[in-house]
CSV table of C-alpha atoms in Angstrom, one decimal:
chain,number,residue,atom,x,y,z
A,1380,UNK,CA,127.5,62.7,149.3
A,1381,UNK,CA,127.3,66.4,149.3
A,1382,UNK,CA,127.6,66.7,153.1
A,1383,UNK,CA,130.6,64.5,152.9
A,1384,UNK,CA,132.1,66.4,150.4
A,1385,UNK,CA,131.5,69.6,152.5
A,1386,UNK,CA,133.0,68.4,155.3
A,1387,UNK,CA,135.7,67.1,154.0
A,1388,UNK,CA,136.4,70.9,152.7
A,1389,UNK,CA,136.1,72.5,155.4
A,1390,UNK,CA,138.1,69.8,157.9
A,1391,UNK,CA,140.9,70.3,155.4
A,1392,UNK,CA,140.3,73.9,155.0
A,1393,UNK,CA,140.7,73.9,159.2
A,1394,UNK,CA,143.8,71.3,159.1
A,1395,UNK,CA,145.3,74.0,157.1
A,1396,UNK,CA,144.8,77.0,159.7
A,1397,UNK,CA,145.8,75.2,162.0
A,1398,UNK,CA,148.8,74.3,160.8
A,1399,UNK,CA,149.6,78.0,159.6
A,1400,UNK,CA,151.9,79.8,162.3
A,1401,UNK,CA,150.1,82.6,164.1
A,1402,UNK,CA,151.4,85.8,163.1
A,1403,UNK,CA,150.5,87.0,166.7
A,1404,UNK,CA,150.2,90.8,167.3
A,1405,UNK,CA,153.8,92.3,168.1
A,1406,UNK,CA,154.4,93.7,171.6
A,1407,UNK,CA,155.8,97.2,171.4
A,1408,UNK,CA,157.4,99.1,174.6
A,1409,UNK,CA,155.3,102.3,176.1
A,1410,UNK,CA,157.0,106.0,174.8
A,1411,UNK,CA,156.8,108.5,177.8
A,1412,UNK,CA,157.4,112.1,176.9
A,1413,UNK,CA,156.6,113.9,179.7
A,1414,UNK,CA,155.1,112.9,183.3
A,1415,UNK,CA,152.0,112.3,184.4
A,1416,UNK,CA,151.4,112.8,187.7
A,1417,UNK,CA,150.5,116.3,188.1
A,1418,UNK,CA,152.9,119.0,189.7
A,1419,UNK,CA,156.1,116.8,189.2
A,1420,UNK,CA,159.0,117.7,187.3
A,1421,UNK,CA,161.2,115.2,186.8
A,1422,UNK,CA,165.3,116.3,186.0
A,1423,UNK,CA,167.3,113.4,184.1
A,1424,UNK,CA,171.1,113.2,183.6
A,1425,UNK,CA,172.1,111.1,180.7
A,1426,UNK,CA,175.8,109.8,179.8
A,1427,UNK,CA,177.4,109.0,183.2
A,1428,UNK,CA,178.8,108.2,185.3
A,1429,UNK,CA,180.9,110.7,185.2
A,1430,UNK,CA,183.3,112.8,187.7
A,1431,UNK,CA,180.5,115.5,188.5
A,1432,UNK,CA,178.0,113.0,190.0
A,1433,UNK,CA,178.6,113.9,193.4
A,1434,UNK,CA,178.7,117.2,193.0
A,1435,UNK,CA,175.0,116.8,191.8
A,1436,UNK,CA,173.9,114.9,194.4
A,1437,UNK,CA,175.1,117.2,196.8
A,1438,UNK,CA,173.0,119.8,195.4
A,1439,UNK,CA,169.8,117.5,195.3
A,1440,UNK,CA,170.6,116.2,198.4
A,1441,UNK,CA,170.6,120.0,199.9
A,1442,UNK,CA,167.8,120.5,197.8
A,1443,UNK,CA,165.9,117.2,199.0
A,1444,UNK,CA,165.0,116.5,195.3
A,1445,UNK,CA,165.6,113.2,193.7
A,1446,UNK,CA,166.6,112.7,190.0
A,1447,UNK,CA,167.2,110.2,187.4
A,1448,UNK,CA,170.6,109.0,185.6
A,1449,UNK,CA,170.4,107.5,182.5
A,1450,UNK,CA,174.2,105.3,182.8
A,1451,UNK,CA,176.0,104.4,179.6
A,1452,UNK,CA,179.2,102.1,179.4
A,1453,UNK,CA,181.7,105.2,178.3
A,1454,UNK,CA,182.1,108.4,179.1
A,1455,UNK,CA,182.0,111.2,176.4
A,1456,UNK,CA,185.2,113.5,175.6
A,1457,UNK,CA,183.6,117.2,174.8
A,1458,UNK,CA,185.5,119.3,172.6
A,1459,UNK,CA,185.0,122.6,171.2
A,1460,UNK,CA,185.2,122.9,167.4
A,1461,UNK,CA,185.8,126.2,165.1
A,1462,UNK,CA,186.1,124.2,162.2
A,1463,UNK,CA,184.2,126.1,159.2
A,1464,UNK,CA,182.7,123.0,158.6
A,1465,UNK,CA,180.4,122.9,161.6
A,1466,UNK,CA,179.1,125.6,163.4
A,1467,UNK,CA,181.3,127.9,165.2
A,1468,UNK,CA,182.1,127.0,168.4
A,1469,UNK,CA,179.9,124.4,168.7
A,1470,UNK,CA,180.8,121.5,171.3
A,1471,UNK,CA,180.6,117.7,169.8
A,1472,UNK,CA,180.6,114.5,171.4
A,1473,UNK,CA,183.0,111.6,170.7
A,1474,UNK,CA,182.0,108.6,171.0
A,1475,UNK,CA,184.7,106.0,172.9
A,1476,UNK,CA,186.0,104.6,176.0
A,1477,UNK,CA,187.6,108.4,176.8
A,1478,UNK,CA,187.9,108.3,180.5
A,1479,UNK,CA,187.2,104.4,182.0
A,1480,UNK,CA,184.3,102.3,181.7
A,1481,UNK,CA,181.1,101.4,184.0
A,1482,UNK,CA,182.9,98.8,185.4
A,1483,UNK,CA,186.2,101.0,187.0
A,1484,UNK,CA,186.3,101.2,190.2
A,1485,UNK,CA,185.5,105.3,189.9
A,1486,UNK,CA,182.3,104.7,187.7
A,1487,UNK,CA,181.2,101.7,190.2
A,1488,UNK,CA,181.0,103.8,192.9
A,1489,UNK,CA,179.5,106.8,191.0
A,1490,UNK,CA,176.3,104.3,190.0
A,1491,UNK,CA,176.3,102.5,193.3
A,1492,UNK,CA,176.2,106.0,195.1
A,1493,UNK,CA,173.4,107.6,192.9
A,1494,UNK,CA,171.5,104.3,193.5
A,1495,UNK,CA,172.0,104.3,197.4
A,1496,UNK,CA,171.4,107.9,197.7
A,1497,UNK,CA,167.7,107.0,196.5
A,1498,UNK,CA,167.9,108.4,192.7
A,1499,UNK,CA,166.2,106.6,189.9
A,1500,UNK,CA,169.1,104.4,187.7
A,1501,UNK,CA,168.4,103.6,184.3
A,1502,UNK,CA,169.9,102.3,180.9
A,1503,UNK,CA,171.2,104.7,178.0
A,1504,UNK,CA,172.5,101.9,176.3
A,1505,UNK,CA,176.2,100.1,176.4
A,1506,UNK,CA,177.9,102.0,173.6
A,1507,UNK,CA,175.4,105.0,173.0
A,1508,UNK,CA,175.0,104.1,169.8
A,1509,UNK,CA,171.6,105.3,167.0
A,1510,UNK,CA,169.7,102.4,167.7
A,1511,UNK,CA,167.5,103.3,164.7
A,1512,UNK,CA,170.2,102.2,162.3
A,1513,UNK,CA,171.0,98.9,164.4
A,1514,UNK,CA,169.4,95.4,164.1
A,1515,UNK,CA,167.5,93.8,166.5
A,1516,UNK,CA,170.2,91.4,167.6
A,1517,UNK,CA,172.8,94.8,168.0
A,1518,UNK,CA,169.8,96.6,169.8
A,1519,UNK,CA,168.9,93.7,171.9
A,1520,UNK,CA,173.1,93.6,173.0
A,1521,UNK,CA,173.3,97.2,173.9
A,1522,UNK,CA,170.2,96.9,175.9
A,1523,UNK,CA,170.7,94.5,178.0
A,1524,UNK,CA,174.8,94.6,178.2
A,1525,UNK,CA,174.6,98.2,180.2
A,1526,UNK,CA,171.2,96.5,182.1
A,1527,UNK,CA,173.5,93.6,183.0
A,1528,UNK,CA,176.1,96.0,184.7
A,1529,UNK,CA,173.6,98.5,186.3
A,1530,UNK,CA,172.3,95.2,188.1
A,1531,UNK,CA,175.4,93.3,188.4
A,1532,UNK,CA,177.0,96.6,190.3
A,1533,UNK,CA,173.6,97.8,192.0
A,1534,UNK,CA,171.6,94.2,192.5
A,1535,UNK,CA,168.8,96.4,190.3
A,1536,UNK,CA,166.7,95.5,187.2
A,1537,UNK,CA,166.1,99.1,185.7
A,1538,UNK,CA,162.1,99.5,183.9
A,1539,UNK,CA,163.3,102.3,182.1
A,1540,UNK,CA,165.9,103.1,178.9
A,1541,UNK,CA,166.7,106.2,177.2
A,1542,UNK,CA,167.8,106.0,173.3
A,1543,UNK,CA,170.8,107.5,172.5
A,1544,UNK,CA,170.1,110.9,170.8
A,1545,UNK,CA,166.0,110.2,171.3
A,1546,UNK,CA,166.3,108.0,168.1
A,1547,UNK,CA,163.9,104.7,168.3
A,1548,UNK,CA,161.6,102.9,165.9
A,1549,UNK,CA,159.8,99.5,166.0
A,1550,UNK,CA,163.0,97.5,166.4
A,1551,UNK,CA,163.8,99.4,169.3
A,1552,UNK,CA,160.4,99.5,170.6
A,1553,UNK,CA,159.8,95.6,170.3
A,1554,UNK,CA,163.3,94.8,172.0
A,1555,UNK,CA,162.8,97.7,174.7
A,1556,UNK,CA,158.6,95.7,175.4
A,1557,UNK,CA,160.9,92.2,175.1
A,1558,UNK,CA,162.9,93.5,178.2
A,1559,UNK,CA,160.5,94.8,179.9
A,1560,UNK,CA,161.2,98.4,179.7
A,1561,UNK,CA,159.6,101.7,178.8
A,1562,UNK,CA,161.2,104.4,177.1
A,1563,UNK,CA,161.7,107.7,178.1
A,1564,UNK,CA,162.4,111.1,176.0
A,1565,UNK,CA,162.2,114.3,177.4
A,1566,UNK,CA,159.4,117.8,176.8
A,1567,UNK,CA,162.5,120.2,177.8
A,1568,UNK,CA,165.7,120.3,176.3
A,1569,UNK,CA,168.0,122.6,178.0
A,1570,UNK,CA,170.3,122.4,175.0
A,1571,UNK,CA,173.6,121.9,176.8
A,1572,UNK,CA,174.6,118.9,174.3
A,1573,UNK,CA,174.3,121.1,171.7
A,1574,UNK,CA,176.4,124.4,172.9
A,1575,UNK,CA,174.0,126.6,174.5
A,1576,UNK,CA,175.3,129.1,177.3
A,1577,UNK,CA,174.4,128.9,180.6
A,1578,UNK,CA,172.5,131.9,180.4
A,1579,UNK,CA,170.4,129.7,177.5
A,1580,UNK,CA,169.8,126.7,179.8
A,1581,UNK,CA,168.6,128.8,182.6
A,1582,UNK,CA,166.7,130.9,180.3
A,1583,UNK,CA,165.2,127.3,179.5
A,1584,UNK,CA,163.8,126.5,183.7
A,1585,UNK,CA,162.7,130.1,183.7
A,1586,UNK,CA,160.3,130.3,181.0
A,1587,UNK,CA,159.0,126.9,181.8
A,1588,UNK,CA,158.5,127.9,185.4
A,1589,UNK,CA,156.5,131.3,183.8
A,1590,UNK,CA,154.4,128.9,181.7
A,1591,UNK,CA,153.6,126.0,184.4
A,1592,UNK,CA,152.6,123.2,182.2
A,1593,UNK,CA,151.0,120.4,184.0
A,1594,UNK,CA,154.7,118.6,184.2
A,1595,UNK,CA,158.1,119.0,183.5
A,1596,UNK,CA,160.5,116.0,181.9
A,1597,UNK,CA,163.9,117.4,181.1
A,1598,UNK,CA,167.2,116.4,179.7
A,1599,UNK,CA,170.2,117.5,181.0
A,1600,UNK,CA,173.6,115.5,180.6
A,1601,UNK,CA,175.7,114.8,183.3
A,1602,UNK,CA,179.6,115.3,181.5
A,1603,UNK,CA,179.2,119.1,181.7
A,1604,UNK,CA,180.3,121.2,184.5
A,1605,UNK,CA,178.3,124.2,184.0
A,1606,UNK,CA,175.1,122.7,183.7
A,1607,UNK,CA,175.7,120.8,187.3
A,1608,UNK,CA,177.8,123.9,188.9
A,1609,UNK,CA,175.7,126.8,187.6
A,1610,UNK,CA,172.5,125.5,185.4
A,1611,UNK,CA,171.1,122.9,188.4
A,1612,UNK,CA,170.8,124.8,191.2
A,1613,UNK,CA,169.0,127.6,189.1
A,1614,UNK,CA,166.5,124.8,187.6
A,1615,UNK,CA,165.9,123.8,191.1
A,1616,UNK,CA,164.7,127.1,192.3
A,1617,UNK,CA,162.7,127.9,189.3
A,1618,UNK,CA,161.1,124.2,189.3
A,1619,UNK,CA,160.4,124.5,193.5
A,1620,UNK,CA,159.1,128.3,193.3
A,1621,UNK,CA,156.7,127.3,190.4
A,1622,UNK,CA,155.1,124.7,192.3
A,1623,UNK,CA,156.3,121.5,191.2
A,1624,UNK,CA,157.6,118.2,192.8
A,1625,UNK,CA,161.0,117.0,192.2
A,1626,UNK,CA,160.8,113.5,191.8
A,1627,UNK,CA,162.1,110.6,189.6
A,1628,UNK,CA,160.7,109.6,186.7
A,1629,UNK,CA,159.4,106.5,187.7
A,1630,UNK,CA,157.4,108.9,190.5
A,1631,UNK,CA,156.8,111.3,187.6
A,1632,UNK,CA,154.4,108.5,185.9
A,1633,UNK,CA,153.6,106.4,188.9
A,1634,UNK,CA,155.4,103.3,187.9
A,1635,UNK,CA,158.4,101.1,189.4
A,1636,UNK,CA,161.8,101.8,188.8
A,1637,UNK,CA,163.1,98.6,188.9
A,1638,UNK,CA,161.8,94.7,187.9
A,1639,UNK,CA,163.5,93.4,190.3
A,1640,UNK,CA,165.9,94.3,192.9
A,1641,UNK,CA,168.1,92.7,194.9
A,1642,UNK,CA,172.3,92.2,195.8
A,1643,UNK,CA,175.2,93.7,194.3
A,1644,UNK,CA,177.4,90.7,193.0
A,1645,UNK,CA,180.8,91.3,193.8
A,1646,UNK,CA,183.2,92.4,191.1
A,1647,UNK,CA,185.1,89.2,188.9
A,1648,UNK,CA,186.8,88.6,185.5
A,1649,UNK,CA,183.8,89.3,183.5
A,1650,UNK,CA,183.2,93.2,184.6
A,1651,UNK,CA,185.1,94.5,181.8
A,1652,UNK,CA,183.8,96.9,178.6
């Protein structure tokens, strides 16, 4: 009787465990902050396409250097502020549809040509939004909305995504390792989002070049003139005479760029923002 009795326990004891849904352990994208692969410096262009991409890859071209653009859906309208209630001077990005979407004919041929010219394309969302402050299901739709575009226009499925503003926590990382993706920051800032002179971003390549970390991962953005007329070609130079290799940043930590590639679709109804 005892025996019985036991077993009876512990068969409904199992009944019940296995009837309780696993909880599972929950799949979180990889963060990369900085390369990997010694020597490299990687240079990364976020909020295009805008009107200056050719003019920087031109310079990489003459340069022989490849780089990586992080694409959003909009471009961003810079203005200068002296209002007292910000610093002076200080430029500040609006958000909105400013100057055409991804899917004009201008901004498909700005991502088709960075693509074809053999630089690294990636996702920096649809509307550049704080993804920190979003839900999964808003997160999960500016993910894969600007993914769907970069492919639809370049036949590419991008492994990498850059968060607006460097802002992610585990929502973002769970929907970034849902898709597939890794997510990149940056370990140099040259500041030019936030105002600083040319003279400061330079200042930026040069002392990194003096100190010769293992790597370099940096952020420039791709809406501002002096950083692609005057502040690339200098961080070129620097980078090159210092030793590094100028890569991507899928070279920069030895992984793919892509998931999957394959053929541009041609453009229909549904290529609008």
């Amino acid at each position: 009787m005892l025996f019985a009795a036991v077993t009876a326990v512990l068969l409904a004891s199992l009944a019940v465990t296995q009837a309780r849904p696993s909880l599972g352990i929950r799949q979180t994208a990889k963060v990369i902050s900085h390369c990997t692969v010694p020597n490299t410096a990687a240079l990364t262009f976020d909020d295009g396409p805008f009107q200056y991409m050719y003019d920087i890859t031109a310079t990489l071209r003459a340069a022989n250097v490849s780089a990586t653009f992080f694409f959003s859906e909009y471009y961003k309208a810079v203005i200068e502020s002296d209002d007292s209630i910000f610093n002076s001077n200080a430029l500040f990005l609006l958000d909105g549809n400013n100057y055409g979407c991804i899917y004009s004919p201008e901004n498909v041929k700005r991502v088709k040509h960075a693509y074809d010219m053999g630089h690294q394309v990636a996702s920096h969302t649809w509307s550049h939004a704080d993804l920190s402050i979003l839900s999964l299901s808003k997160i999960s739709t500016e993910m894969s909305k600007i993914d769907q575009a970069i492919e639809r226009i370049t036949g590419a499925s991008p492994s990498f995504m850059r968060p607006p503003y460097g802002k992610y926590n585990d929502r973002v990382l769970q929907v970034a390792a849902g898709r597939k993706q890794s997510i990149v920051l940056w370990d140099l800032d040259t500041g030019d989002s936030l105002g600083a002179s040319v003279a400061e971003q330079k200042g930026q390549y040069t002392q990194v070049a003096k100190r010769h970390p293992k790597t370099v991962l940096a952020l420039n953005h791709e809406v501002y003139e002096s950083s692609i007329r005057d502040v690339l070609p200098h961080a070129i130079k620097q980078l090159r005479s210092s030793g590094y290799r100028l890569v991507t940043v899928a070279e920069c930590v030895g992984a793919n760029p892509y998931q999957s590639k394959g053929k541009a679709v041609l453009r229909d109804s549904s290529w609008h923002c």
